[in-house]
Short mmCIF file of C-alpha atoms and ligand atoms in Angstrom, two decimals:
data_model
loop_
_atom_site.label_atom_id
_atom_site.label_comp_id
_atom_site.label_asym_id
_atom_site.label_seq_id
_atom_site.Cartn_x
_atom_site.Cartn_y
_atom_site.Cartn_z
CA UNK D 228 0.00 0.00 0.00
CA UNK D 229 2.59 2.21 0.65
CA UNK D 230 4.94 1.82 -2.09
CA UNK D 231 1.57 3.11 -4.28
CA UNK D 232 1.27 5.86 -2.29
CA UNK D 233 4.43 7.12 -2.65
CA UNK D 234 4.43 5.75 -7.00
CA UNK D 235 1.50 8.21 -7.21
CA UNK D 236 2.58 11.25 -5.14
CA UNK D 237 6.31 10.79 -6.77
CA UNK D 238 4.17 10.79 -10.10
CA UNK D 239 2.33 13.73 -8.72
CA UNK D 240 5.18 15.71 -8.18
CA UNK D 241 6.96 14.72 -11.22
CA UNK D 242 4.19 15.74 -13.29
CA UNK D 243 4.26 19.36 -11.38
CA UNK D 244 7.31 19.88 -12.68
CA UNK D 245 6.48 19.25 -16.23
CA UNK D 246 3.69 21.09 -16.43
CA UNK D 247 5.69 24.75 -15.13
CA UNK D 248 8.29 23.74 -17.51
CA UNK D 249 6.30 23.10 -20.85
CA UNK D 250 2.68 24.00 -20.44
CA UNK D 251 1.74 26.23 -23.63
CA UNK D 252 1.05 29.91 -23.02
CA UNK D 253 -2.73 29.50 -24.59
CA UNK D 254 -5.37 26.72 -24.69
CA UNK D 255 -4.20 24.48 -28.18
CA UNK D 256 -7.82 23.12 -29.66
CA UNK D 257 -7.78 20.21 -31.70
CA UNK D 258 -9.00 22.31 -34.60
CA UNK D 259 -9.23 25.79 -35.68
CA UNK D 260 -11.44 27.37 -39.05
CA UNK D 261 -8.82 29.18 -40.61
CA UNK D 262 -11.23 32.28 -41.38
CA UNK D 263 -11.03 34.07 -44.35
CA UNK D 264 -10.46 38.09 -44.78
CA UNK D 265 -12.73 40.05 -43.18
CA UNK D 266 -13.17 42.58 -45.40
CA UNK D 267 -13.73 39.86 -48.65
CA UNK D 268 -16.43 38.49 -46.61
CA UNK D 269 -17.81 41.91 -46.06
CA UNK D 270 -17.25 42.87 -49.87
CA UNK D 271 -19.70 39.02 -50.72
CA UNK D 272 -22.05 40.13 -47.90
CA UNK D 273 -22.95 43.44 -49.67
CA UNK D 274 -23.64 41.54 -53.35
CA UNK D 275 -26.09 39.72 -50.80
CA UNK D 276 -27.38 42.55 -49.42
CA UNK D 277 -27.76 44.12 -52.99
CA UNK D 278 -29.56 41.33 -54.60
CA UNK D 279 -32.13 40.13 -51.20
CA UNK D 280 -31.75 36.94 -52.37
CA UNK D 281 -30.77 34.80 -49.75
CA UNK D 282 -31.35 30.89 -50.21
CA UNK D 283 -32.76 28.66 -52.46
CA UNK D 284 -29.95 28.58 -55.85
CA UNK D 285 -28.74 32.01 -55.35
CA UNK D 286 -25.99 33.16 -57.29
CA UNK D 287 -23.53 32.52 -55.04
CA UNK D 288 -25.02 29.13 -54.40
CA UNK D 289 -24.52 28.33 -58.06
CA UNK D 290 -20.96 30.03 -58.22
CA UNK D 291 -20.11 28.22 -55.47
CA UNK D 292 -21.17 24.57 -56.96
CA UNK D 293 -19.47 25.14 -59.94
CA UNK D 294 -16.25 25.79 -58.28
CA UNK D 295 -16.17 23.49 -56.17
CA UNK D 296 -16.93 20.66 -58.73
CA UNK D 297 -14.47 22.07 -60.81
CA UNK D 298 -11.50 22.34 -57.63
CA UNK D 299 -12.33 18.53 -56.54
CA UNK D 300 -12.67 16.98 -60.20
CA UNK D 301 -16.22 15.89 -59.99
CA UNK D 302 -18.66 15.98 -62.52
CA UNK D 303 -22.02 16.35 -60.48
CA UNK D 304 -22.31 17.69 -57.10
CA UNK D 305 -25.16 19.30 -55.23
CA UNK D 306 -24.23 21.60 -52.04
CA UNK D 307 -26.36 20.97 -48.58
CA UNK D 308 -26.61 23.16 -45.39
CA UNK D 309 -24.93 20.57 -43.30
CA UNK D 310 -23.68 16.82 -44.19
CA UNK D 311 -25.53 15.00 -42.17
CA UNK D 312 -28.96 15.95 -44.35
CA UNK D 313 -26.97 15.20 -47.30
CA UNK D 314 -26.31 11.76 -46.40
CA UNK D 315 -30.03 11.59 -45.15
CA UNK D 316 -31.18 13.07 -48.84
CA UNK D 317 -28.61 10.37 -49.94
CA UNK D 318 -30.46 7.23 -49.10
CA UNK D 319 -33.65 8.47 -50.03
CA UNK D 320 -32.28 9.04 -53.43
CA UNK D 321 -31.19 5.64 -54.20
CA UNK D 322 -34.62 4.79 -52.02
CA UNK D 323 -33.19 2.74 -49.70
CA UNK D 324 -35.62 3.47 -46.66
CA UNK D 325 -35.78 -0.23 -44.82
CA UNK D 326 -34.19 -3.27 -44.40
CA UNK D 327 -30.18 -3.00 -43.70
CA UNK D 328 -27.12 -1.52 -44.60
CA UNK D 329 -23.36 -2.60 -43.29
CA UNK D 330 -21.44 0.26 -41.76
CA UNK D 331 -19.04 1.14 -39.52
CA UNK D 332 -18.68 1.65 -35.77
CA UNK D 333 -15.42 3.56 -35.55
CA UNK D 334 -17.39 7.05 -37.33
CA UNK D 335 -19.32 9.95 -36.27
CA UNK D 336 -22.65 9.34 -34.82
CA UNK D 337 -24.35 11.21 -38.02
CA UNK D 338 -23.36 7.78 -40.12
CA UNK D 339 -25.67 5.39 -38.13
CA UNK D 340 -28.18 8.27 -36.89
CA UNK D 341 -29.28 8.63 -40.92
CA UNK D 342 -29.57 4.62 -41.59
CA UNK D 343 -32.00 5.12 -38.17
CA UNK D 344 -34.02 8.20 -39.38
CA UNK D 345 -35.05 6.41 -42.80
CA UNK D 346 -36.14 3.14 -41.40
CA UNK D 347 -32.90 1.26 -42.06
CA UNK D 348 -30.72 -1.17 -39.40
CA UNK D 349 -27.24 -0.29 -39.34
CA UNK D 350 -25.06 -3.68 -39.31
CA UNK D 351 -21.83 -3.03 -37.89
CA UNK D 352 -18.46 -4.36 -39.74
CA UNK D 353 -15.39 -3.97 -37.90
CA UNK D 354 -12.25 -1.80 -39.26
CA UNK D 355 -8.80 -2.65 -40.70
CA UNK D 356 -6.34 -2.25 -38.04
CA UNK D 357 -3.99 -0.17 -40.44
CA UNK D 358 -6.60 2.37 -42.13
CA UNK D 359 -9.36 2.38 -39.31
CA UNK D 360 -11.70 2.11 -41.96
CA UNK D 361 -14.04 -0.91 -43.08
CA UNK D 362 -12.27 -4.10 -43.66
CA UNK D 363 -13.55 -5.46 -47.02
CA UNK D 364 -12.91 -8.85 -45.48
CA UNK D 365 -15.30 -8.58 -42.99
CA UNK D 366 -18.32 -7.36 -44.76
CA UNK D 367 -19.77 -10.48 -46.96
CA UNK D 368 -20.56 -12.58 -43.94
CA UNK D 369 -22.49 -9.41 -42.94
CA UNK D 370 -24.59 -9.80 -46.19
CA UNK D 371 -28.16 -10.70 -46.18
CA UNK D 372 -31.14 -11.22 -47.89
CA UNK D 373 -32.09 -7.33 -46.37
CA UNK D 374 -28.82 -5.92 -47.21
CA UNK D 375 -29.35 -2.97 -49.52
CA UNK D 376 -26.28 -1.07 -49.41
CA UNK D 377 -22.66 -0.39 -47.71
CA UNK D 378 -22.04 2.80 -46.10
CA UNK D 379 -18.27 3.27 -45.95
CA UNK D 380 -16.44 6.15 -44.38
CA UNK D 381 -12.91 7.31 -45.52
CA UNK D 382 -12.32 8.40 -41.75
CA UNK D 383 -9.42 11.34 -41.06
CA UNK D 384 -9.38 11.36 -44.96
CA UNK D 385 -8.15 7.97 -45.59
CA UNK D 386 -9.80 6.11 -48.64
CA UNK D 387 -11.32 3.01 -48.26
CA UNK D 388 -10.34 -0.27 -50.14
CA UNK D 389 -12.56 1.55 -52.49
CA UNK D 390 -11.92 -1.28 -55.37
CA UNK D 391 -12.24 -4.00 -52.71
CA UNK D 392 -15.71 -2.87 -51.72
CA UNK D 393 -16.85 -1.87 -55.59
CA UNK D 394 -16.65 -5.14 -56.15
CA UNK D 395 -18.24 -6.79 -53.15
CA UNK D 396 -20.98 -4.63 -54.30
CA UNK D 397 -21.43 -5.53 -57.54
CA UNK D 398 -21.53 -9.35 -56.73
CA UNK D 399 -24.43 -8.88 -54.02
CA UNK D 400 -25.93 -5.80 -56.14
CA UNK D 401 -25.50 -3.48 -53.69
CA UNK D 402 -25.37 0.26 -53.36
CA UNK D 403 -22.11 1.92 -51.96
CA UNK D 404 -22.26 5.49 -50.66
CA UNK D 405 -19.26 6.82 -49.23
CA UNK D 406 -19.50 9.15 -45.87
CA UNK D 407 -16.53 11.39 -46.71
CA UNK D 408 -16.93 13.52 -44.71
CA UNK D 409 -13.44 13.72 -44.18
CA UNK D 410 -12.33 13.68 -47.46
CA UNK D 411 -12.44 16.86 -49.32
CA UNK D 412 -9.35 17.26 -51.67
CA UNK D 413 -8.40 13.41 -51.21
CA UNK D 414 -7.00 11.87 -54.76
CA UNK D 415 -6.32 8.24 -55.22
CA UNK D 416 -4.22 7.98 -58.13
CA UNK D 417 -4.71 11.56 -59.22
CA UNK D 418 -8.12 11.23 -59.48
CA UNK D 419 -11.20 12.52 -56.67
CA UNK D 420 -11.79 10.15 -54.07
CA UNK D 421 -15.86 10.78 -54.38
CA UNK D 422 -15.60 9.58 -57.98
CA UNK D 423 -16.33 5.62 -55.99
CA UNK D 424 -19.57 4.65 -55.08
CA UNK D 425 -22.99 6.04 -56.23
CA UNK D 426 -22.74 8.71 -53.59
CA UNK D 427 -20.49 10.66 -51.48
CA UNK D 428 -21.17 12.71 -49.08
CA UNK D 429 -19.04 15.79 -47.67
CA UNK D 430 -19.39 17.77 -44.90
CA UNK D 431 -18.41 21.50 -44.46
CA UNK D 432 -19.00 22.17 -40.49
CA UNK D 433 -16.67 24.61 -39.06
CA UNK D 434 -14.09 21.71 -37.69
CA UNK D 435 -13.52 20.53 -41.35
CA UNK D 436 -10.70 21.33 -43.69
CA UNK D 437 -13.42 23.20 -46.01
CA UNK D 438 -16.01 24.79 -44.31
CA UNK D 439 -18.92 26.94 -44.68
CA UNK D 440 -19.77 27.14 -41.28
CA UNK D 441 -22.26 24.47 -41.65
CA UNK D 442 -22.56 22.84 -44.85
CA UNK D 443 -21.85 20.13 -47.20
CA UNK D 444 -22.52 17.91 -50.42
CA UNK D 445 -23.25 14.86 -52.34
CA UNK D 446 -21.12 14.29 -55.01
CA UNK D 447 -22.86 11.69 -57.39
CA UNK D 448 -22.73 10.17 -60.73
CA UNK D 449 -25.07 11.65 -63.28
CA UNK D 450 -26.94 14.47 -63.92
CA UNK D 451 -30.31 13.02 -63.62
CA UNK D 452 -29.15 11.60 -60.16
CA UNK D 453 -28.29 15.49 -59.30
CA UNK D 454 -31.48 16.64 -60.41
CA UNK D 455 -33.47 13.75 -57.94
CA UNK D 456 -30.97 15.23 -54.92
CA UNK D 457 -32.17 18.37 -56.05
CA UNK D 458 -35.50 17.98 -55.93
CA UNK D 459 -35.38 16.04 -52.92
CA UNK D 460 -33.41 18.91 -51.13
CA UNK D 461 -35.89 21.29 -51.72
CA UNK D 462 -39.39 19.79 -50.44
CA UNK D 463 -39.89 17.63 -53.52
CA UNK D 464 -40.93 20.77 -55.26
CA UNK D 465 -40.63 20.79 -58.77
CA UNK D 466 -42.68 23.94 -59.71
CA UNK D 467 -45.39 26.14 -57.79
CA UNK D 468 -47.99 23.38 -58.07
CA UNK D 469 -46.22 20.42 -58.34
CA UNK D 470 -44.66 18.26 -55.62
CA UNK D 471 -43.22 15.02 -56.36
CA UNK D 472 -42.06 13.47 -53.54
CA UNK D 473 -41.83 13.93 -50.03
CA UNK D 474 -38.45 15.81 -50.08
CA UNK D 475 -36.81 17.49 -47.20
CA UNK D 476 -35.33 21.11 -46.61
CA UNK D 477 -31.42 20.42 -47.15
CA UNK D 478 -30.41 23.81 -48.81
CA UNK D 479 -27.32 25.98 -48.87
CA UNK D 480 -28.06 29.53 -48.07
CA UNK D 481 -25.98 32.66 -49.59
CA UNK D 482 -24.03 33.77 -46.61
CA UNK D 483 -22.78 30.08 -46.23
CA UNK D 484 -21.69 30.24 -50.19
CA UNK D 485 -19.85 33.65 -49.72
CA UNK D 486 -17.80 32.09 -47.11
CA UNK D 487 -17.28 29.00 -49.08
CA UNK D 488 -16.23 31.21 -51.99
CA UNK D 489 -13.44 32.76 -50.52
CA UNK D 490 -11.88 29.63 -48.39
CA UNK D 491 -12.33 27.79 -51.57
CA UNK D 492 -9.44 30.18 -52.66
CA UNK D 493 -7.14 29.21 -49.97
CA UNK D 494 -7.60 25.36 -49.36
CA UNK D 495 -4.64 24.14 -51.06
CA UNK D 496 -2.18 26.49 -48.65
CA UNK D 497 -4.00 25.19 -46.02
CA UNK D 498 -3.68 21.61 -47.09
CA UNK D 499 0.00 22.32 -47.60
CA UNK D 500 0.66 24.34 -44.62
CA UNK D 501 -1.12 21.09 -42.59
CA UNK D 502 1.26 18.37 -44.73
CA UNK D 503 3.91 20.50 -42.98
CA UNK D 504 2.63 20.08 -39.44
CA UNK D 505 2.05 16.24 -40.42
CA UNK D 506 5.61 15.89 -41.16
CA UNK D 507 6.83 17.41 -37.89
CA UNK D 508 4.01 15.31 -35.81
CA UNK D 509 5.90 12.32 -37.56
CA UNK D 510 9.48 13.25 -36.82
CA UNK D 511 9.17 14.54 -33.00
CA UNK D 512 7.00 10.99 -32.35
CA UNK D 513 8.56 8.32 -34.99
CA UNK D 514 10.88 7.62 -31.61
CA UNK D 515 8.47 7.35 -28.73
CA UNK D 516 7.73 3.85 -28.01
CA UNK D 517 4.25 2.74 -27.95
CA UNK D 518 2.88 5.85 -29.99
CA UNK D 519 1.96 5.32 -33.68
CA UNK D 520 0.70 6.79 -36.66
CA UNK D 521 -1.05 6.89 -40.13
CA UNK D 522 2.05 7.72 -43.06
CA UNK D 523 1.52 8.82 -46.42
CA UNK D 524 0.19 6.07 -48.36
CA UNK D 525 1.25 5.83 -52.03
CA UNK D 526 -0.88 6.74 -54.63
CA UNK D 527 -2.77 8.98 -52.24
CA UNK D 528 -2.99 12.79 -52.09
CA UNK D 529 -3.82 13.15 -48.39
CA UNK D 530 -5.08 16.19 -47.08
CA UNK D 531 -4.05 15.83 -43.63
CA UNK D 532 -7.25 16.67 -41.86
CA UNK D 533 -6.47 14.64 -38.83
CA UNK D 534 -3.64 13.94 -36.96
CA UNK D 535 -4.73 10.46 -34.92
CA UNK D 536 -2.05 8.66 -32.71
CA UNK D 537 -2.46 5.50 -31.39
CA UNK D 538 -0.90 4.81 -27.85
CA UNK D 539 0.05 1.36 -26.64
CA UNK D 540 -0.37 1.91 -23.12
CA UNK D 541 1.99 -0.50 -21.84
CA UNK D 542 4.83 0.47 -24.01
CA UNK D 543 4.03 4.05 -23.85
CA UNK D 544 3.46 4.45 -19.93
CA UNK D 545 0.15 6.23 -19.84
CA UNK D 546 -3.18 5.04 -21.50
CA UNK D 547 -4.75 6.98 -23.76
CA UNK D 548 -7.23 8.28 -21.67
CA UNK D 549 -4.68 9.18 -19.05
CA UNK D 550 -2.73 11.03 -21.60
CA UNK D 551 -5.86 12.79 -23.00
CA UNK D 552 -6.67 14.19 -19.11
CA UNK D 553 -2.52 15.16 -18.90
CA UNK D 554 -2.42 16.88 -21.49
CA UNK D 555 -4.75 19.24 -20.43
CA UNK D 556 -2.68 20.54 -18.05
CA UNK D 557 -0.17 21.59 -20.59
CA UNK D 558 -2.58 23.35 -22.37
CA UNK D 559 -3.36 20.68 -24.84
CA UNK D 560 -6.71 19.80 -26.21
CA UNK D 561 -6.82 16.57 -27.79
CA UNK D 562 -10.05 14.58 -29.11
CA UNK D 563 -10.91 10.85 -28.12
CA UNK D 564 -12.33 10.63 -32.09
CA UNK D 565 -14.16 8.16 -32.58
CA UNK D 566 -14.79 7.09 -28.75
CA UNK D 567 -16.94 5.62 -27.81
CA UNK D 568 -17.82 3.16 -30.88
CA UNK D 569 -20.83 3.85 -31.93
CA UNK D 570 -21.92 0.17 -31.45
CA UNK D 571 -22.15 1.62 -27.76
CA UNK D 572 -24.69 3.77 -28.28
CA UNK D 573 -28.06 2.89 -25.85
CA UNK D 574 -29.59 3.56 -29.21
CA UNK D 575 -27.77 0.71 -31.15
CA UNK D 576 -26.01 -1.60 -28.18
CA UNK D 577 -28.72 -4.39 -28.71
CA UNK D 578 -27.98 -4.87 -32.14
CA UNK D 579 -26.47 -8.28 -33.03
CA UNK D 580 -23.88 -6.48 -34.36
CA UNK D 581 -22.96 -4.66 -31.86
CA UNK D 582 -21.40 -6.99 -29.93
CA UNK D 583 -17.36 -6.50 -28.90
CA UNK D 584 -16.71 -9.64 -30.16
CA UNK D 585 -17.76 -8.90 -34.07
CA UNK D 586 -15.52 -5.94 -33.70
CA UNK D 587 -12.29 -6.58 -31.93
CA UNK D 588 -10.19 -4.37 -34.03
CA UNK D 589 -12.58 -1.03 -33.46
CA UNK D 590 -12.91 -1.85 -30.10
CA UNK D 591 -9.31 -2.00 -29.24
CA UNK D 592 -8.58 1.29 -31.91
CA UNK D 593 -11.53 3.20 -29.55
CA UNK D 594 -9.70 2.85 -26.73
CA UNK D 595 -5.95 3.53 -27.79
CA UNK D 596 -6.79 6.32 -30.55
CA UNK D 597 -6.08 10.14 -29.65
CA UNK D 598 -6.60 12.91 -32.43
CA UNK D 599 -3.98 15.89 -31.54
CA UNK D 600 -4.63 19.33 -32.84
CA UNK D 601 -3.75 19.70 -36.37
CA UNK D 602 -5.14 22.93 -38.90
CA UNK D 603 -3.89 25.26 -41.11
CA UNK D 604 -2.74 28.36 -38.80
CA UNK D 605 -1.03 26.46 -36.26
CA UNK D 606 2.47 27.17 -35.16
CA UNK D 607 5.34 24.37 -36.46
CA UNK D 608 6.79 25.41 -32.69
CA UNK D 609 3.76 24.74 -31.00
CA UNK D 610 3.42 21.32 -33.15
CA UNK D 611 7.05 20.82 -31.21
CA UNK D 612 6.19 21.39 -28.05
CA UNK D 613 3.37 19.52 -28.12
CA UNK D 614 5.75 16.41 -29.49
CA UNK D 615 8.09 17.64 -26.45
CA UNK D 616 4.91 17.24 -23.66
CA UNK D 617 4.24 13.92 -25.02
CA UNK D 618 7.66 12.81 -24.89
CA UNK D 619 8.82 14.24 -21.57
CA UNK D 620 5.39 12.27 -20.09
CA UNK D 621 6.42 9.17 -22.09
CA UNK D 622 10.12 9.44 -19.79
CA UNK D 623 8.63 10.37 -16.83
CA UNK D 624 5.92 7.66 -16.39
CA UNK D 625 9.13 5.11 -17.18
CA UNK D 626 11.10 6.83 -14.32
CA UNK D 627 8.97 6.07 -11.61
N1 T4K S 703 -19.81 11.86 -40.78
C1 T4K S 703 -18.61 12.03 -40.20
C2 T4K S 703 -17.58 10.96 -40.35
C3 T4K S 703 -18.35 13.19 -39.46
O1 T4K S 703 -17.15 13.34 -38.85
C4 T4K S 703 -19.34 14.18 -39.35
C5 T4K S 703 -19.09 15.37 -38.58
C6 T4K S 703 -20.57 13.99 -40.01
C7 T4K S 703 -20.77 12.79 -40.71
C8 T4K S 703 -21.68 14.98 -39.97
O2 T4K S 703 -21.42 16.11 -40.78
P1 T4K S 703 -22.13 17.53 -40.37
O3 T4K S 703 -23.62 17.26 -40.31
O4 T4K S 703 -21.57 17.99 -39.05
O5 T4K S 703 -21.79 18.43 -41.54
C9 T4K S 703 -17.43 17.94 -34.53
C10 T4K S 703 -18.42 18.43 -35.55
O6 T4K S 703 -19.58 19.01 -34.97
C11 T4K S 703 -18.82 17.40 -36.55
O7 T4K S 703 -19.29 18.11 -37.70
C12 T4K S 703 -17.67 16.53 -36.98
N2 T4K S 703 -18.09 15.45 -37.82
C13 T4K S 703 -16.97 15.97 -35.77
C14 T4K S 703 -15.79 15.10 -36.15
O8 T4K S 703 -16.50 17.01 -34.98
P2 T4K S 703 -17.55 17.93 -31.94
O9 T4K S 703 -18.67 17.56 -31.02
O10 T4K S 703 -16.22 17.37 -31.69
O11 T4K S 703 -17.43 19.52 -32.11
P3 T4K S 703 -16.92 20.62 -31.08
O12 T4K S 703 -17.93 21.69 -31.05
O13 T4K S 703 -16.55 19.98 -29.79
O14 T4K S 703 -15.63 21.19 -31.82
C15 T4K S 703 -14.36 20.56 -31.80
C16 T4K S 703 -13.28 21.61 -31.80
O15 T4K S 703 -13.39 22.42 -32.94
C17 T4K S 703 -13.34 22.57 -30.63
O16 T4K S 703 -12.49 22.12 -29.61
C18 T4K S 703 -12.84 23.88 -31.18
C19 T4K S 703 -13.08 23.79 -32.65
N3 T4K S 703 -14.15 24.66 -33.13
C20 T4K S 703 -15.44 24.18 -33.17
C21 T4K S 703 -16.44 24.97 -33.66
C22 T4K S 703 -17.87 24.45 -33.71
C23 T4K S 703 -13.86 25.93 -33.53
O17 T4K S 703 -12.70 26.36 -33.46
N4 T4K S 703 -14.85 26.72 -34.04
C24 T4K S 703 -16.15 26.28 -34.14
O18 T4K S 703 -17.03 27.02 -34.62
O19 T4K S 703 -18.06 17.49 -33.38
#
């Protein structure tokens, strides 16, 4: 009993110590909008205010479509006021609105939450232990005679086995859409990422690498499928006296365009400037035993939305959820994305599925995973410190 004691207020004091000598001078979030100017915003604001048109296809709307088609080499894509309608709107357009659809647990809650809202039971597949993202292996004995589609998600901006899961797909006849939320600016082999699948889905909310505040898209394959997404965006409405379907209100307005305009025009500095923090994430931790990371995969244009670490506790000293409460102290604001699984959920626990032992690999990547902060206008020093705090805690928990 006493030997504890004394471990923890030895650890106690050691950690003191740390904290006066590298805690960071102001609170380091895990993510940041970088904003745009000011005055630009001001300058789109008064066209606004000019025209008093405010929603539904304005002109900034359309500008804003086009542009953004054009920037992520898509063909057909159809802008929302947040992602998680868009995925919503997505389902209903390939009208899958019962039966079941294999997903993931290691996402968002907005992935399952929209298989719930149209009538559909999410079946959870576990992850690949290297990617964190579906494991194609996995998801045929998940296949039954209710299975209508697979809802992937390319999470922190990694791409799926997209050819893997294409082709499961087209041997069941199944439906892929693509939560990529994530993925904005993501290439596999030069071309867009949301070029797999029927649909993808992006999302623009103020803690994404593109964002309009709220916002976000479907990216899909042809233009009649645009015009359905359309249609279905705006109450089914077709013209003043015909509705033809029960659509839903998913629209963009004109202040969220303006914004989008004008960080449109700096996304690839900020994908550049966060390739830079990447690389100095991965050289002040590539050392640290039981701390790893995702790498640059070939063939890939990343665009470095996340940072995630994973932390072997044993090897490392401190579990993850220790080091996520540390850190604090120094200032540091790291997110536990995506814990807990959403398999844990009161909302989806029951679920055959959901049980631990279909998904050993997200289970285990829940509870070691740690996202640090990562986004455009962060400081390469602070980047180091932060690699500094995490080794200095790594040394001290070995000391005592
Ligand atoms: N699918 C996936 C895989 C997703 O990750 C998401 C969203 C969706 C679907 C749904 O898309 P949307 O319907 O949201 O378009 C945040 C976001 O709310 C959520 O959009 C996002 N994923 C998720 C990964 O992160 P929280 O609960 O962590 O947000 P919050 O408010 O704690 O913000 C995190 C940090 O961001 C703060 O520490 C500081 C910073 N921040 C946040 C906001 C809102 C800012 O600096 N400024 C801001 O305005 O969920």
């Amino acid at each position: 009993m006493k030997g504890k004691a004394e471990t923890s207020s030895k650890r106690l004091s050691s950690l003191d110590s740390l904290v006066q000598q590298y805690k960071l001078p102001e609170p380091v979030l895990v993510t940041r909008p970088t904003m745009p100017s000011f005055e630009e915003y001001c300058g789109r604001l008064k066209g606004i205010w000019e025209r008093r048109w405010l929603t539904n296809e304005g002109e900034l709307h359309r500008e804003l479509e086009r542009r953004l088609a054009e920037y992520l080499g898509v063909e057909h894509l159809s802008l929302f006021c947040n992602g998680t309608i868009a995925l919503m709107v997505a389902l209903q357009a390939l009208r899958i609105n019962g039966g079941e659809v294999i997903t993931t647990p290691f996402t968002f809650p907005a992935t399952p939450h929209v298989l719930y809202w149209n009538g559909i039971r999410p079946v959870f597949c576990d992850i690949d232990e290297k990617t964190f993202n579906l494991d194609p292996s996995r998801i045929e004995q998940h296949i039954s005679a209710d299975t209508k589609a697979i809802l992937a998600v390319h999470v922190y901006g990694t791409p799926c086995d997209v050819e893997a899961i294409e082709e499961i797909a087209h041997r069941h006849g199944l439906h892929v859409i693509y939560d990529a939320a994530h993925a904005f600016g993501v290439r596999h082999k030069g071309e867009s990422i949301l070029q797999y699948g029927d649909l993808s889905m992006l999302s623009f909310h103020a803690t994404k690498l593109f964002t309009t505040g709220e916002g976000g898209a479907l990216v899909c394959q042809s233009e009649a499928q645009r015009k359905r997404i359309n249609n279905l965006k705006n109450f089914g409405i077709a013209d003043e006296e015909t509705v033809i379907g029960p659509g839903i209100n998913g629209k963009m307005n004109e202040l969220q365009a303006a914004f989008g305009l004008l960080a449109l025009e700096t996304i690839e500095q900020e994908i550049e400037n966060r390739r830079r923090l990447a690389g100095i994430y991965r050289e002040g931790l590539r050392d640290i035993a039981g701390i790893s990371f995702l790498e640059d995969i070939r063939d890939i244009r990343s665009n470095y939305a996340y940072f995630p670490i994973i932390i072997d506790e044993e090897q490392f000293g401190l579990s993850r959820d220790e080091l996520h409460n540390v850190l604090k102290q120094f200032n540091i604001f790291t997110r536990k994305y995506f814990y807990p699984l959403c398999s844990h959920f009161p909302c989806y626990s029951a679920l055959p599925s959901s049980a631990p032992s279909n998904l050993p690999v997200a289970e285990r990547i829940a509870r070691q995973i740690l996202c640090l902060p990562i986004y455009g206008t962060l400081d390469e020093e602070v980047v180091q410190d932060i690699c500094t705090v995490v080794r200095k805690l790594s040394e001290s928990a070995h000391n005592l």
